[in-house]
Tab-separated table of C-alpha atoms in Angstrom:
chain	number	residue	atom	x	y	z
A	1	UNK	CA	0.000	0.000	0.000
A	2	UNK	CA	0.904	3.350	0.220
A	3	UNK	CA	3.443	4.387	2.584
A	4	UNK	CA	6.177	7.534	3.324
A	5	UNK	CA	9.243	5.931	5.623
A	6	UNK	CA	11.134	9.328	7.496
A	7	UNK	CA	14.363	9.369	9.426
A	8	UNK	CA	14.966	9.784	11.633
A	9	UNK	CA	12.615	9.775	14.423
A	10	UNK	CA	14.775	12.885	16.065
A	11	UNK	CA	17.520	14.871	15.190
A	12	UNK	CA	19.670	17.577	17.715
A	13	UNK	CA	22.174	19.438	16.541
A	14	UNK	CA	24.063	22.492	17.293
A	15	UNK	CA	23.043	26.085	15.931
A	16	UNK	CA	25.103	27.097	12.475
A	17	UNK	CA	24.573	23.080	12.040
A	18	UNK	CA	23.056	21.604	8.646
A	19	UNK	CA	20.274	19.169	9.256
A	20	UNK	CA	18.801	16.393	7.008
A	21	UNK	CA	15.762	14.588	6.737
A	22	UNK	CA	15.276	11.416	4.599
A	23	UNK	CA	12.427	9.847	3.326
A	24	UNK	CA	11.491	7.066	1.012
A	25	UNK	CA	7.674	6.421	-0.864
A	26	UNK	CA	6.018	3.465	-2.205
A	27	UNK	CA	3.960	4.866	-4.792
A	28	UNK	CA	5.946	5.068	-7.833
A	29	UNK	CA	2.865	7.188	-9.012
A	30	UNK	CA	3.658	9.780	-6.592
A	31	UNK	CA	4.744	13.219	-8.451
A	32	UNK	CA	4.398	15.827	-5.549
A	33	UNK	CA	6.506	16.095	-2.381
A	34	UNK	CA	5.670	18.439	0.093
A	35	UNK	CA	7.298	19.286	3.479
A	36	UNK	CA	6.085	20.662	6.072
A	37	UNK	CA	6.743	22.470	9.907
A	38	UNK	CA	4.662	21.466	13.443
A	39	UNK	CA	5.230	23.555	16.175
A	40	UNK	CA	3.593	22.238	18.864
A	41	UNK	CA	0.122	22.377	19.146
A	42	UNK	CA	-0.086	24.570	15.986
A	43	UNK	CA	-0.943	23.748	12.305
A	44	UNK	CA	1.445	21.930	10.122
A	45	UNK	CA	2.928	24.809	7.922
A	46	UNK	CA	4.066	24.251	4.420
A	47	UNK	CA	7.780	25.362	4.442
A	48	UNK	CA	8.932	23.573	0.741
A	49	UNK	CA	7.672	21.242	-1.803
A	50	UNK	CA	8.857	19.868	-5.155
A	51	UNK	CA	7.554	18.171	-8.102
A	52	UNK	CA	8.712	14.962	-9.769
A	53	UNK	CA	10.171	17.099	-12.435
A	54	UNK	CA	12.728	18.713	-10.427
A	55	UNK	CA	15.328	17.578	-8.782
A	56	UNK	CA	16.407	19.728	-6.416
A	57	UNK	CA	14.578	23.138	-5.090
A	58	UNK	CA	16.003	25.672	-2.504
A	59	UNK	CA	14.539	28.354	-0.738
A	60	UNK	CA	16.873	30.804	1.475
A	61	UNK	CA	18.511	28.244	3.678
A	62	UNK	CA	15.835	25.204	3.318
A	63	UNK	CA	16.378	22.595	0.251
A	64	UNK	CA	15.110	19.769	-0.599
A	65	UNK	CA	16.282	16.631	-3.670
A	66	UNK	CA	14.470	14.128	-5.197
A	67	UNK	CA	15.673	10.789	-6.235
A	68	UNK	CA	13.166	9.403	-8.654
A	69	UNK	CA	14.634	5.928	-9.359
A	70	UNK	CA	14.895	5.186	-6.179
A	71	UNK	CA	12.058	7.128	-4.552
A	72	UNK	CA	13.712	8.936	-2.028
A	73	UNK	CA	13.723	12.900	-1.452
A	74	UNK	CA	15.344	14.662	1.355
A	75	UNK	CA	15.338	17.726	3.590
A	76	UNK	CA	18.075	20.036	4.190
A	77	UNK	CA	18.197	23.097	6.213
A	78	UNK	CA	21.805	24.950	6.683
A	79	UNK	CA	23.032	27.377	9.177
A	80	UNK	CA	19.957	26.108	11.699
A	81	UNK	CA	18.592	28.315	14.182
A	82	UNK	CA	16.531	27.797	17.353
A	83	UNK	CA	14.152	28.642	15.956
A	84	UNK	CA	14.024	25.688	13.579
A	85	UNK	CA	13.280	23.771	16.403
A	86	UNK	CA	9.717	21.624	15.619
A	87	UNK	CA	8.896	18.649	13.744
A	88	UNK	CA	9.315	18.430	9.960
A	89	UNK	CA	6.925	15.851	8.246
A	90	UNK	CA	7.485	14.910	4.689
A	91	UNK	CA	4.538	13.619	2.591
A	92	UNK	CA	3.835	12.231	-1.103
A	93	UNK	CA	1.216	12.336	-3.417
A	94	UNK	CA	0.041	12.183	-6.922
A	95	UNK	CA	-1.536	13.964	-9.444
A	96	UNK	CA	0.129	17.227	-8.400
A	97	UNK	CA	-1.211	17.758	-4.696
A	98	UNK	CA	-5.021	17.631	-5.710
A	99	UNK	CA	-5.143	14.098	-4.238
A	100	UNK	CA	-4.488	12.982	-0.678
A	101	UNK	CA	-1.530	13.241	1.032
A	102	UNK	CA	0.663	10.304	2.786
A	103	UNK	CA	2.766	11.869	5.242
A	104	UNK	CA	5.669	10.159	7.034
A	105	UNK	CA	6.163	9.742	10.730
A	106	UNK	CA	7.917	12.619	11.373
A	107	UNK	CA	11.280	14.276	12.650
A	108	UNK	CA	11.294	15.972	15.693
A	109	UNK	CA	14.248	18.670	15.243
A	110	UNK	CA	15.730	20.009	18.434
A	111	UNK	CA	18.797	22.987	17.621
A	112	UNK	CA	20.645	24.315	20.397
A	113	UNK	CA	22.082	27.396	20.761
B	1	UNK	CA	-3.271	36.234	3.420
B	2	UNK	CA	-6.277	33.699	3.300
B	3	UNK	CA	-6.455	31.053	6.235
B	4	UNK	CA	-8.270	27.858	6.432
B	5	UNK	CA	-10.101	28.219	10.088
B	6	UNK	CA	-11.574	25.800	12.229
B	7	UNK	CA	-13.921	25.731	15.032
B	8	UNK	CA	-14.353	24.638	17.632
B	9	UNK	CA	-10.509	24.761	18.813
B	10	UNK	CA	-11.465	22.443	21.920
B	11	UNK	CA	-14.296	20.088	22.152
B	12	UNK	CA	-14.749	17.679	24.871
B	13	UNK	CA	-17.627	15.193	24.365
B	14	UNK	CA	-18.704	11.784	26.166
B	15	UNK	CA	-18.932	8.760	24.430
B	16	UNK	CA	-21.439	7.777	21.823
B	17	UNK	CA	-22.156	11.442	21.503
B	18	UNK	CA	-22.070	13.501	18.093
B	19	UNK	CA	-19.489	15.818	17.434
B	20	UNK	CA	-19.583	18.624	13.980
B	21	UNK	CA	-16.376	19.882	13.577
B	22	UNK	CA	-16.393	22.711	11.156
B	23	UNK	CA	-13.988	24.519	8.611
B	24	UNK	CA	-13.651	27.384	6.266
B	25	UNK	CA	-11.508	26.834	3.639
B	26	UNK	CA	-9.885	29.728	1.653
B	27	UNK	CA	-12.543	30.837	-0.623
B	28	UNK	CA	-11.243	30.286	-4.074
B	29	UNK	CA	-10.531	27.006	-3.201
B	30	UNK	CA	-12.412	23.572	-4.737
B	31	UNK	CA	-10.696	20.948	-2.973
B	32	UNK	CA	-11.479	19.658	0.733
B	33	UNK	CA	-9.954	17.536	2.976
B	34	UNK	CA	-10.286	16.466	6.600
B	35	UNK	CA	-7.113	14.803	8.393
B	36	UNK	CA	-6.486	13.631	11.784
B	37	UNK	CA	-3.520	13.041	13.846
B	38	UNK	CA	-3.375	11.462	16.886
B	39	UNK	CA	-1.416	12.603	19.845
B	40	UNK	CA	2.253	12.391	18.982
B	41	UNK	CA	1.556	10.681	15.784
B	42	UNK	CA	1.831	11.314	11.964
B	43	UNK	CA	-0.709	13.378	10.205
B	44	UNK	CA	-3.377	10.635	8.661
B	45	UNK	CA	-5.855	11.058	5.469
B	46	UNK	CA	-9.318	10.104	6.328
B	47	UNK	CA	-11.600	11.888	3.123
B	48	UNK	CA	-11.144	14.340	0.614
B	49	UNK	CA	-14.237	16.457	-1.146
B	50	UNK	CA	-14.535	18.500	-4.563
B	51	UNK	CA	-17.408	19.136	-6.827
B	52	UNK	CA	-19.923	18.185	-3.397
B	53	UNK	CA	-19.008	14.607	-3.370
B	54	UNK	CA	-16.114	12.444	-1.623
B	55	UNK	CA	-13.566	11.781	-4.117
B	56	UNK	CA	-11.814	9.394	-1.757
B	57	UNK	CA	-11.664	8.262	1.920
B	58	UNK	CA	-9.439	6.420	4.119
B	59	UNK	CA	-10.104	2.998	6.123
B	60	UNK	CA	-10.815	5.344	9.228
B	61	UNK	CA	-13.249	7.116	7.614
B	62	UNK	CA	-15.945	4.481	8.373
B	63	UNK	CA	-19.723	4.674	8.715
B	64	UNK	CA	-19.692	6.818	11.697
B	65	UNK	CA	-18.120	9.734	9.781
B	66	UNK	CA	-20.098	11.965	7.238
B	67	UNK	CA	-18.870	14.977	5.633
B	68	UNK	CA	-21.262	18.129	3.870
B	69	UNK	CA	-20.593	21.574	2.588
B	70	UNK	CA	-23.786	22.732	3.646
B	71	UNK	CA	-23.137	26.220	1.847
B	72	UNK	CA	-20.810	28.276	-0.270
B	73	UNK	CA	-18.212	28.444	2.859
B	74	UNK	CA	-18.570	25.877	5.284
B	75	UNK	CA	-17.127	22.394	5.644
B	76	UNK	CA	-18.486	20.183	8.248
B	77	UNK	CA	-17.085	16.650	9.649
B	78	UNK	CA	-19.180	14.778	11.589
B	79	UNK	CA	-18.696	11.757	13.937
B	80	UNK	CA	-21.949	10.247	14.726
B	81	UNK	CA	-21.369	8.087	18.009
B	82	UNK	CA	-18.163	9.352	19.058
B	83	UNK	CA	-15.359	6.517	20.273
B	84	UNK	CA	-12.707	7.014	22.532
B	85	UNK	CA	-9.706	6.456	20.182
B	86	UNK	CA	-11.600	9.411	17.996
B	87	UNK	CA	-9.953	11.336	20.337
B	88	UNK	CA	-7.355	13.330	18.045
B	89	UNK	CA	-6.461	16.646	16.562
B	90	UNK	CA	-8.317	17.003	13.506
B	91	UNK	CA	-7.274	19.213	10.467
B	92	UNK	CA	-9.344	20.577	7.643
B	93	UNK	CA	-7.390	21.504	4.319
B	94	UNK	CA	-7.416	22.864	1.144
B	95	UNK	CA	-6.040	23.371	-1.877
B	96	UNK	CA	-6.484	25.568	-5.066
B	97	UNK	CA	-3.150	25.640	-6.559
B	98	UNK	CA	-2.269	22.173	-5.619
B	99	UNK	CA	-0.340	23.391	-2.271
B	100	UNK	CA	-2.541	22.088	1.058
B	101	UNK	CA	-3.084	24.676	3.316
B	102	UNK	CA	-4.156	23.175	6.788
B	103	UNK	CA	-6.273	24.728	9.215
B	104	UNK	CA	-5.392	24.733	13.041
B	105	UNK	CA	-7.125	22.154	14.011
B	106	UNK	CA	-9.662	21.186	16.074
B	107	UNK	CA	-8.601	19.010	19.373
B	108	UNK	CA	-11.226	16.500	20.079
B	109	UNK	CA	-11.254	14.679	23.756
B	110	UNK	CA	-13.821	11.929	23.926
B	111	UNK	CA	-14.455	10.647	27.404
């Protein structure tokens, strides 16, 4: 069925640290990869996506790859700040974002000043 | 800029009770969905809505669950005899452009 695998469960590092999240996805259909931010007890916020026709999108300090063949895409956020600090879900889906979306476990990010 | 909102942000219910949970999703928008997530837990699917009929809905999304846009603005979930593990955070989303855009949820305690 359809399933998003994330790793890893947590993640600490040090502030000016890089940070990456991996994830893997069943659905070889799946053409949209979103990410998003939880602070807790708040909405999940969408901080980057990208589409199966890209491989690699960056925003300011947040990026994130794809790795069609072997249906992986990753996180990476450089120079991390405290306030970074939440958990980072990745999810999949297909047909552009229209359609539901499978979202991993999750990675709960701690950065310390 | 537009927000999906939710109400109630709390609701505590007994159960076997009905709970509505209701959203307003950004007003150009065509496509619905409610998700849940359960306390320290992954976000999970349970139905998605467009043109005034489900277009799809997860195994959760059973018998006891209905959802209705009973006007130009509102999106309702219902649970009709509540359960205890329905207790959750649940999310309303939607999308115009393709990007979901979640609302902030809606934490339901069932007793």
């Amino acid at each position: 069925g359809e399933n998003v695998e994330q790793h890893p469960s947590t993640l600490s590092v040090q502030e000016g640290d890089s940070a990456v999240i991996k994830c893997t996805y069943s659905d070889s259909a799946s053409n949209y990869f979103p990410w998003y931010k939880q602070e807790l007890g708040k909405r999940p916020q969408l901080i980057i996506d990208i589409r199966s026709n890209v491989g690699e999108k960056k925003d300011q300090r947040i990026a994130v790859t794809l790795n069609k063949t072997a249906k992986h895409f990753s996180l990476h956020i450089t120079e991390t700040q405290p306030e970074d600090s939440a958990v980072y879900f990745c999810a999949a889906s297909f047909s552009g974002g229209y359609n539901k979306l499978i979202f991993g476990a999750g990675t709960r990010l701690a950065v310390h000043p | 800029e537009p927000e999906v909102t939710q109400t109630p942000s709390h609701q505590v219910t007994q159960m076997g009770q009905e709970v509505i949970l209701r959203c307003v999703p950004i007003s150009n928008h065509l496509y619905f969905y409610w998700y849940r997530q359960i306390l320290g837990q992954k976000v999970e699917f349970l139905v998605s809505f467009y043109n005034n009929e489900i277009s799809e809905k997860s195994e959760i999304f059973d018998d006891q669950f209905s959802v209705e846009r009973p006007d130009g603005s509102n999106f309702t979930l219902k649970i009709r005899s509540t359960k205890l593990e329905d207790s959750a955070m649940y999310f309303c989303a939607s999308t115009g452009e393709q990007t979901q855009y979640f609302g902030p949820g809606t934490r339901l305690l069932v007793l």
